[in-house]
Short mmCIF file of C-alpha atoms in Angstrom, two decimals:
data_model
loop_
_atom_site.label_atom_id
_atom_site.label_comp_id
_atom_site.label_asym_id
_atom_site.label_seq_id
_atom_site.Cartn_x
_atom_site.Cartn_y
_atom_site.Cartn_z
CA MET V 293 0.00 0.00 0.00
CA MET V 294 1.46 3.33 -1.08
CA ILE V 295 0.55 6.92 -0.28
CA LYS V 296 -0.66 7.32 -3.85
CA ASP V 297 -3.34 4.70 -3.12
CA PHE V 298 -4.75 6.96 -0.40
CA GLN V 299 -4.49 9.98 -2.69
CA GLU V 300 -6.30 8.10 -5.44
CA ARG V 301 -9.01 6.97 -3.03
CA TYR V 302 -9.75 10.57 -2.10
CA ALA V 303 -9.53 11.85 -5.69
CA LYS V 304 -12.06 9.23 -6.86
CA ARG V 305 -14.33 9.51 -3.82
CA HIS V 306 -17.44 10.63 -5.69
CA GLU V 307 -16.96 8.03 -8.40
CA LEU V 308 -16.58 5.30 -5.77
CA ALA V 309 -19.63 6.51 -3.85
CA ARG V 310 -21.76 6.26 -6.98
CA GLU V 311 -20.55 2.67 -7.42
CA TRP V 312 -21.66 1.88 -3.85
CA LYS V 313 -24.98 3.45 -4.67
CA LYS V 314 -25.41 1.19 -7.71
CA ASP V 315 -24.80 -1.76 -5.38
CA GLY V 316 -27.79 -0.67 -3.32
CA LYS V 317 -25.92 0.85 -0.39
CA LYS V 318 -27.07 3.95 1.47
CA ILE V 319 -24.67 6.87 1.95
CA PHE V 320 -24.87 9.72 4.46
CA GLY V 321 -22.74 12.83 4.49
CA TYR V 322 -21.46 14.67 7.54
CA PHE V 323 -19.46 17.88 7.89
CA CYS V 324 -17.12 17.53 10.83
CA GLY V 325 -15.55 15.19 13.34
CA TYR V 326 -18.33 15.68 15.88
CA ALA V 327 -20.80 13.57 13.90
CA PRO V 328 -21.12 10.10 15.51
CA GLU V 329 -20.14 8.02 12.50
CA GLU V 330 -20.53 4.81 14.49
CA LEU V 331 -24.31 5.29 14.78
CA ILE V 332 -24.63 5.82 11.02
CA ASP V 333 -22.41 2.83 10.31
CA ALA V 334 -24.40 0.65 12.72
CA ALA V 335 -27.50 1.45 10.65
CA GLY V 336 -25.81 -0.15 7.63
CA ILE V 337 -25.22 3.27 6.05
CA ILE V 338 -21.80 4.39 4.78
CA PRO V 339 -20.80 7.74 6.35
CA VAL V 340 -18.64 10.03 4.20
CA ARG V 341 -17.33 13.42 5.19
CA ILE V 342 -18.51 16.32 3.04
CA LEU V 343 -15.47 18.33 2.03
CA GLY V 344 -14.93 21.12 -0.45
CA SER V 345 -12.63 21.39 -3.43
CA LEU V 346 -10.18 23.80 -4.99
CA ASP V 347 -12.70 24.62 -7.74
CA LYS V 348 -13.87 28.22 -7.97
CA VAL V 349 -17.02 28.84 -5.92
CA SER V 350 -19.72 29.92 -8.37
CA LEU V 351 -23.14 28.89 -7.02
CA ALA V 352 -22.83 29.08 -3.23
CA ASP V 353 -22.29 32.84 -3.21
CA SER V 354 -25.99 33.23 -4.00
CA HIS V 355 -26.80 31.55 -0.69
CA LEU V 356 -23.93 32.46 1.65
CA GLN V 357 -22.31 35.78 2.44
CA SER V 358 -18.78 36.37 1.18
CA PHE V 359 -17.54 36.55 4.78
CA ILE V 360 -18.42 32.90 5.39
CA CYS V 361 -15.35 30.62 5.44
CA ALA V 362 -14.15 29.14 2.15
CA PHE V 363 -14.66 25.61 3.46
CA ALA V 364 -18.40 26.05 4.03
CA ARG V 365 -18.90 27.93 0.78
CA SER V 366 -17.00 25.30 -1.17
CA CYS V 367 -18.94 22.41 0.42
CA LEU V 368 -22.27 24.02 -0.43
CA ASP V 369 -21.02 24.90 -3.90
CA GLN V 370 -20.15 21.25 -4.51
CA GLY V 371 -23.60 20.27 -3.32
CA LEU V 372 -25.35 22.79 -5.57
CA LYS V 373 -23.32 21.51 -8.53
CA GLY V 374 -24.60 17.99 -7.90
CA THR V 375 -21.28 16.55 -6.77
CA TYR V 376 -22.95 14.99 -3.72
CA ASP V 377 -26.09 13.84 -5.51
CA TYR V 378 -25.52 10.30 -4.25
CA LEU V 379 -26.25 11.21 -0.62
CA ASP V 380 -29.28 9.60 1.01
CA GLY V 381 -28.96 11.83 4.02
CA MET V 382 -26.79 14.10 6.07
CA VAL V 383 -26.04 14.40 9.78
CA THR V 384 -24.66 17.57 11.30
CA SER V 385 -23.59 18.32 14.82
CA LYS V 386 -23.70 21.80 16.31
CA THR V 387 -20.26 23.33 16.15
CA CYS V 388 -19.82 26.80 14.59
CA ASP V 389 -22.63 29.09 13.40
CA ILE V 390 -22.38 28.11 9.73
CA MET V 391 -22.38 24.38 10.49
CA ARG V 392 -25.42 24.93 12.72
CA ASN V 393 -27.28 26.52 9.82
CA MET V 394 -25.93 24.38 7.01
CA PRO V 395 -28.59 21.60 7.25
CA GLY V 396 -31.34 24.14 6.65
CA ILE V 397 -29.55 25.88 3.80
CA TRP V 398 -28.57 22.57 2.20
CA SER V 399 -31.99 20.93 2.46
CA ARG V 400 -33.80 23.99 1.07
CA ASN V 401 -31.67 23.96 -2.06
CA ILE V 402 -30.50 20.37 -2.50
CA GLU V 403 -32.78 17.37 -2.33
CA VAL V 404 -31.73 14.96 0.38
CA PRO V 405 -34.11 12.38 1.93
CA PHE V 406 -32.80 12.55 5.52
CA VAL V 407 -31.43 15.47 7.53
CA GLY V 408 -30.30 14.92 11.09
CA TYR V 409 -29.13 17.68 13.40
CA ILE V 410 -27.47 17.03 16.74
CA GLY V 411 -27.75 19.89 19.21
CA ALA V 412 -24.42 19.07 20.81
CA PRO V 413 -23.60 21.28 23.84
CA ALA V 414 -20.47 23.41 23.71
CA LYS V 415 -19.50 22.70 27.31
CA ARG V 416 -17.84 19.53 28.56
CA THR V 417 -19.81 19.05 31.76
CA LYS V 418 -21.71 16.06 33.11
CA ALA V 419 -25.01 17.75 32.29
CA ALA V 420 -23.79 18.41 28.75
CA ARG V 421 -23.02 14.71 28.30
CA GLU V 422 -26.51 13.75 29.48
CA CYS V 423 -27.92 16.20 26.95
CA LEU V 424 -25.82 14.67 24.18
CA ILE V 425 -27.01 11.17 25.09
CA GLU V 426 -30.60 12.32 24.57
CA GLU V 427 -29.62 13.86 21.22
CA TYR V 428 -28.03 10.58 20.14
CA LYS V 429 -31.13 8.64 21.20
CA ILE V 430 -33.24 10.89 18.98
CA LEU V 431 -30.85 10.36 16.07
CA ARG V 432 -30.88 6.60 16.66
CA SER V 433 -34.68 6.57 16.66
CA ARG V 434 -34.83 8.56 13.44
CA LEU V 435 -32.30 6.22 11.81
CA ASP V 436 -34.46 3.28 12.92
CA GLU V 437 -37.40 4.82 11.06
CA PHE V 438 -35.28 5.54 8.00
CA ILE V 439 -33.95 1.99 7.60
CA GLY V 440 -37.18 0.35 8.77
CA LYS V 441 -35.72 -1.63 11.65
CA GLN V 442 -34.11 -1.07 15.03
CA ILE V 443 -30.38 -0.59 15.38
CA ASP V 444 -29.36 -3.01 18.12
CA ASP V 445 -26.60 -2.45 20.66
CA ASP V 446 -24.46 -5.25 19.18
CA SER V 447 -24.34 -3.42 15.84
CA ILE V 448 -23.25 -0.20 17.55
CA ASN V 449 -20.60 -2.07 19.55
CA ARG V 450 -19.24 -3.66 16.35
CA SER V 451 -19.01 -0.23 14.74
CA ILE V 452 -17.28 1.17 17.83
CA GLU V 453 -14.72 -1.63 17.65
CA THR V 454 -14.08 -0.99 13.95
CA TYR V 455 -13.70 2.77 14.40
CA ASN V 456 -11.47 2.33 17.44
CA GLU V 457 -9.21 0.07 15.39
CA SER V 458 -8.96 2.77 12.78
CA ARG V 459 -8.06 5.39 15.40
CA LYS V 460 -5.39 3.14 16.93
CA LEU V 461 -3.75 2.55 13.55
CA LEU V 462 -3.77 6.27 12.78
CA LYS V 463 -2.17 7.02 16.16
CA GLU V 464 0.59 4.51 15.40
CA LEU V 465 1.26 6.16 12.04
CA TYR V 466 1.14 9.56 13.75
CA GLU V 467 3.94 8.47 16.08
CA ILE V 468 6.00 7.14 13.16
CA ARG V 469 5.72 10.56 11.53
CA GLY V 470 7.27 12.13 14.61
CA GLU V 471 10.51 10.14 14.32
CA ASP V 472 13.78 11.49 12.97
CA ASN V 473 13.96 10.95 9.20
CA PRO V 474 10.37 9.63 9.23
CA PRO V 475 9.26 7.34 6.39
CA LEU V 476 5.96 9.25 6.41
CA SER V 477 5.86 13.01 5.91
CA GLY V 478 3.27 15.39 7.33
CA SER V 479 1.68 15.93 3.92
CA ASP V 480 1.63 12.15 3.32
CA PHE V 481 -0.15 11.67 6.63
CA TYR V 482 -2.75 14.26 5.67
CA HIS V 483 -3.50 12.21 2.53
CA VAL V 484 -3.84 9.09 4.69
CA VAL V 485 -6.24 10.70 7.18
CA ARG V 486 -8.36 12.31 4.48
CA ALA V 487 -8.85 9.02 2.62
CA GLY V 488 -10.46 7.62 5.75
CA PHE V 489 -13.33 10.07 5.46
CA VAL V 490 -14.44 8.54 2.17
CA THR V 491 -13.65 4.86 2.68
CA PRO V 492 -15.68 2.26 4.60
CA LYS V 493 -13.74 1.71 7.80
CA GLU V 494 -13.23 -2.07 7.43
CA GLU V 495 -11.51 -1.48 4.10
CA TYR V 496 -9.67 1.57 5.43
CA ASN V 497 -8.27 -0.40 8.36
CA LYS V 498 -6.80 -2.94 5.94
CA MET V 499 -5.20 -0.08 4.00
CA LEU V 500 -3.73 1.38 7.18
CA SER V 501 -2.40 -1.98 8.38
CA SER V 502 -0.79 -2.61 5.01
CA LEU V 503 0.82 0.84 4.96
CA LYS V 504 2.14 0.45 8.49
CA SER V 505 3.64 -2.97 7.75
CA GLU V 506 5.48 -1.57 4.74
CA MET V 507 7.00 1.35 6.62
CA THR V 508 10.78 1.05 6.72
CA PRO V 509 12.23 2.01 10.12
CA SER V 510 13.73 5.48 9.99
CA LYS V 511 17.41 6.23 10.48
CA SER V 512 18.25 7.41 13.96
CA SER V 513 20.22 10.43 12.74
CA ARG V 514 18.47 13.77 12.47
CA ASP V 515 17.75 15.20 9.05
CA GLY V 516 18.51 18.83 9.86
CA LYS V 517 14.98 19.96 9.10
CA VAL V 518 13.10 22.29 11.42
CA ARG V 519 10.47 20.33 13.33
CA PHE V 520 6.96 21.79 13.32
CA LEU V 521 3.58 21.19 14.89
CA VAL V 522 0.79 22.39 12.59
CA SER V 523 -2.46 23.55 14.14
CA GLY V 524 -5.66 24.79 12.61
CA SER V 525 -8.96 24.22 10.90
CA THR V 526 -9.74 22.14 7.85
CA PHE V 527 -8.31 23.05 4.48
CA GLU V 528 -8.42 21.39 1.08
CA ASP V 529 -5.04 22.32 -0.35
CA VAL V 530 -2.45 19.76 0.80
CA ASN V 531 0.18 21.92 -0.90
CA MET V 532 0.04 24.11 2.22
CA LEU V 533 1.84 21.31 4.07
CA LYS V 534 4.05 20.30 1.15
CA MET V 535 5.22 23.89 0.86
CA ILE V 536 6.38 23.82 4.51
CA GLU V 537 8.30 20.63 3.86
CA ASP V 538 9.86 21.91 0.62
CA ALA V 539 11.03 25.01 2.48
CA GLY V 540 13.01 22.86 4.93
CA GLY V 541 10.43 22.01 7.55
CA SER V 542 9.29 18.65 8.88
CA ILE V 543 5.73 18.33 10.22
CA VAL V 544 6.13 15.92 13.13
CA ALA V 545 2.90 16.60 15.04
CA ASP V 546 -0.43 18.28 14.50
CA ASP V 547 -3.49 19.78 16.08
CA LEU V 548 -5.68 19.75 12.98
CA CYS V 549 -9.36 19.21 12.41
CA ILE V 550 -8.38 16.76 9.66
CA GLY V 551 -5.67 15.24 11.78
CA SER V 552 -5.11 14.18 15.35
CA ARG V 553 -8.20 15.98 16.73
CA TYR V 554 -10.32 13.64 14.61
CA PHE V 555 -8.86 10.30 15.65
CA TRP V 556 -7.01 10.81 18.95
CA ASP V 557 -9.64 9.69 21.45
CA LEU V 558 -11.13 6.19 21.57
CA VAL V 559 -14.62 5.13 22.56
CA GLU V 560 -14.46 3.23 25.84
CA PRO V 561 -16.69 0.12 25.59
CA ALA V 562 -19.52 -0.04 28.15
CA SER V 563 -22.90 -1.70 28.61
CA ASP V 564 -24.64 1.30 27.05
CA PRO V 565 -22.91 2.02 23.71
CA VAL V 566 -24.82 5.27 23.18
CA ARG V 567 -23.49 6.60 26.48
CA SER V 568 -19.99 5.48 25.46
CA LEU V 569 -20.30 7.40 22.22
CA ALA V 570 -21.54 10.51 24.02
CA ASP V 571 -18.64 10.30 26.48
CA ARG V 572 -16.15 10.12 23.64
CA TYR V 573 -17.55 12.87 21.45
CA GLN V 574 -18.18 15.24 24.35
CA MET V 575 -14.77 14.72 25.94
CA ARG V 576 -12.59 14.30 22.81
CA ILE V 577 -9.90 16.87 22.06
CA ALA V 578 -11.97 20.01 21.87
CA CYS V 579 -12.34 21.94 18.64
CA PRO V 580 -12.25 25.74 19.21
CA CYS V 581 -16.04 25.71 18.88
CA LYS V 582 -16.14 23.90 22.24
CA HIS V 583 -14.85 25.10 25.57
CA PRO V 584 -12.92 25.25 27.72
CA SER V 585 -9.89 24.66 25.50
CA ASP V 586 -7.32 24.35 28.29
CA GLU V 587 -6.89 20.59 27.77
CA ARG V 588 -6.20 21.07 24.06
CA MET V 589 -3.60 23.73 24.83
CA GLU V 590 -1.98 21.41 27.36
CA ARG V 591 -1.88 18.67 24.74
CA ILE V 592 -0.22 21.01 22.25
CA LEU V 593 2.46 21.83 24.82
CA GLU V 594 2.95 18.11 25.53
CA GLU V 595 3.27 17.32 21.81
CA VAL V 596 5.79 20.15 21.38
CA LYS V 597 7.92 18.69 24.16
CA LYS V 598 7.48 15.03 23.17
CA HIS V 599 8.36 15.55 19.48
CA ARG V 600 11.04 18.21 20.03
CA VAL V 601 9.01 20.73 18.04
CA GLN V 602 10.90 23.93 17.25
CA GLY V 603 7.94 26.00 16.12
CA VAL V 604 4.17 25.94 15.69
CA ILE V 605 2.45 26.97 12.45
CA SER V 606 -1.22 27.89 12.73
CA ILE V 607 -3.16 27.51 9.47
CA VAL V 608 -6.65 28.96 9.74
CA GLN V 609 -9.44 29.43 7.24
CA LYS V 610 -10.18 33.10 6.67
CA TYR V 611 -13.42 34.06 8.48
CA CYS V 612 -13.30 30.95 10.71
CA ASP V 613 -14.74 32.69 13.76
CA THR V 614 -14.01 29.96 16.27
CA HIS V 615 -10.32 29.51 15.39
CA LEU V 616 -9.79 33.27 15.07
CA PHE V 617 -11.46 33.87 18.43
CA GLU V 618 -9.17 31.37 20.11
CA TYR V 619 -5.96 32.40 18.33
CA PRO V 620 -4.89 35.18 20.80
CA TYR V 621 -5.28 32.71 23.70
CA MET V 622 -3.18 30.11 21.91
CA ARG V 623 -0.57 32.73 20.92
CA ASP V 624 -0.21 33.95 24.51
CA ILE V 625 0.23 30.42 25.86
CA LEU V 626 2.89 29.56 23.28
CA GLN V 627 4.70 32.87 23.88
CA LYS V 628 4.61 32.28 27.62
CA ASN V 629 6.28 28.90 27.05
CA GLY V 630 8.86 30.29 24.63
CA ILE V 631 7.49 28.46 21.58
CA PRO V 632 7.78 30.39 18.27
CA LEU V 633 4.53 30.70 16.31
CA LEU V 634 3.73 31.55 12.69
CA TYR V 635 0.16 32.39 11.69
CA LEU V 636 -1.08 31.70 8.15
CA GLU V 637 -4.59 32.54 6.96
CA THR V 638 -5.93 30.75 3.91
CA GLU V 639 -8.94 30.84 1.63
CA ASP V 640 -8.06 27.55 -0.06
CA ARG V 641 -7.27 29.32 -3.28
CA LEU V 642 -4.55 28.35 -5.70
CA GLY V 643 -1.89 31.04 -5.89
CA GLU V 644 -1.42 31.51 -2.14
CA GLU V 645 1.70 29.34 -2.07
CA GLY V 646 4.12 32.08 -3.07
CA GLN V 647 3.48 34.46 -0.18
CA PHE V 648 3.13 31.60 2.29
CA LYS V 649 6.41 30.05 1.18
CA THR V 650 8.25 33.35 1.69
CA ARG V 651 6.89 33.66 5.23
CA VAL V 652 7.65 30.01 6.07
CA GLN V 653 11.19 30.31 4.70
CA ALA V 654 11.77 33.40 6.86
CA PHE V 655 10.36 31.56 9.89
CA ILE V 656 12.67 28.61 9.28
CA GLU V 657 15.69 30.88 8.92
CA MET V 658 14.80 32.50 12.23
CA LEU V 659 14.62 29.10 13.96
CA LYS V 660 17.86 27.68 12.60
#
């Protein structure tokens, strides 16, 4: 299994989904890592993450203001163009304002048989978890109606086991990436993680196991590259990471939406699988749309120390309110701990590489 196999899987995701559809399978889309994929999977439905593209946004601007993030506008644009016409439903969890409103905007303009919205609390308290359990029960009941039969606990437990296996394999690859002279670069790892959003997890786990078994142990000597932790929101252009590596950087750790924040925490098995899911999704590494974010900041500091990170690069979607709101807090904590930080703001548009590369090169020169 090669990295190009993961790249190809993502590039052909819509084509593959239409093949599944021809085989009679149901497919649901979701927008972010707070959607409980295990519940959808337990219903016999394939969950795929709705992501944007680097294509020019042409239709979504009639429905969303220009100050909405490029990710949301691109996702809706792809939907309006019919790219996601194979979806039988979508499930969205409350995160930022645009994701909270996206189900309504999407369903008014794009035909989709099922729309599920999870009113997930922002806080991480015991009461918030009880609230989320009730939200999951409602979703489970609605899925029961949609498929015409009850989803039993055994099916949910099997899905939990499969998804946990996926997370464990990704964590192992994540650690390999943090080695000196790693056989897996940061941009390669991004390709690997992203392919998992559009591949049934049983098949994806086989791909991950194969990739891991073919990894050649890295040389113990250091490669002279500047070691970075990359933090931020989702973005489509992998060249953002490749550009850092080409400039002399090595991405050895991350705090990305499409990265460790997605797979880091496991679901702890228990007699009530819905409660287990709620515990995991409520207490996972918090996205900036949740609070408090102290635990995430502590994890970033731990990752910096563990992987000998020399600098942090924050890549944030322009107009991403939640990440922008949290940025000063993150900056102050890193400054207080003597950790250099570079902030890059993107709109996922081709042509940004030049200015970004100049800033990254200057940052690397400063750190050497």
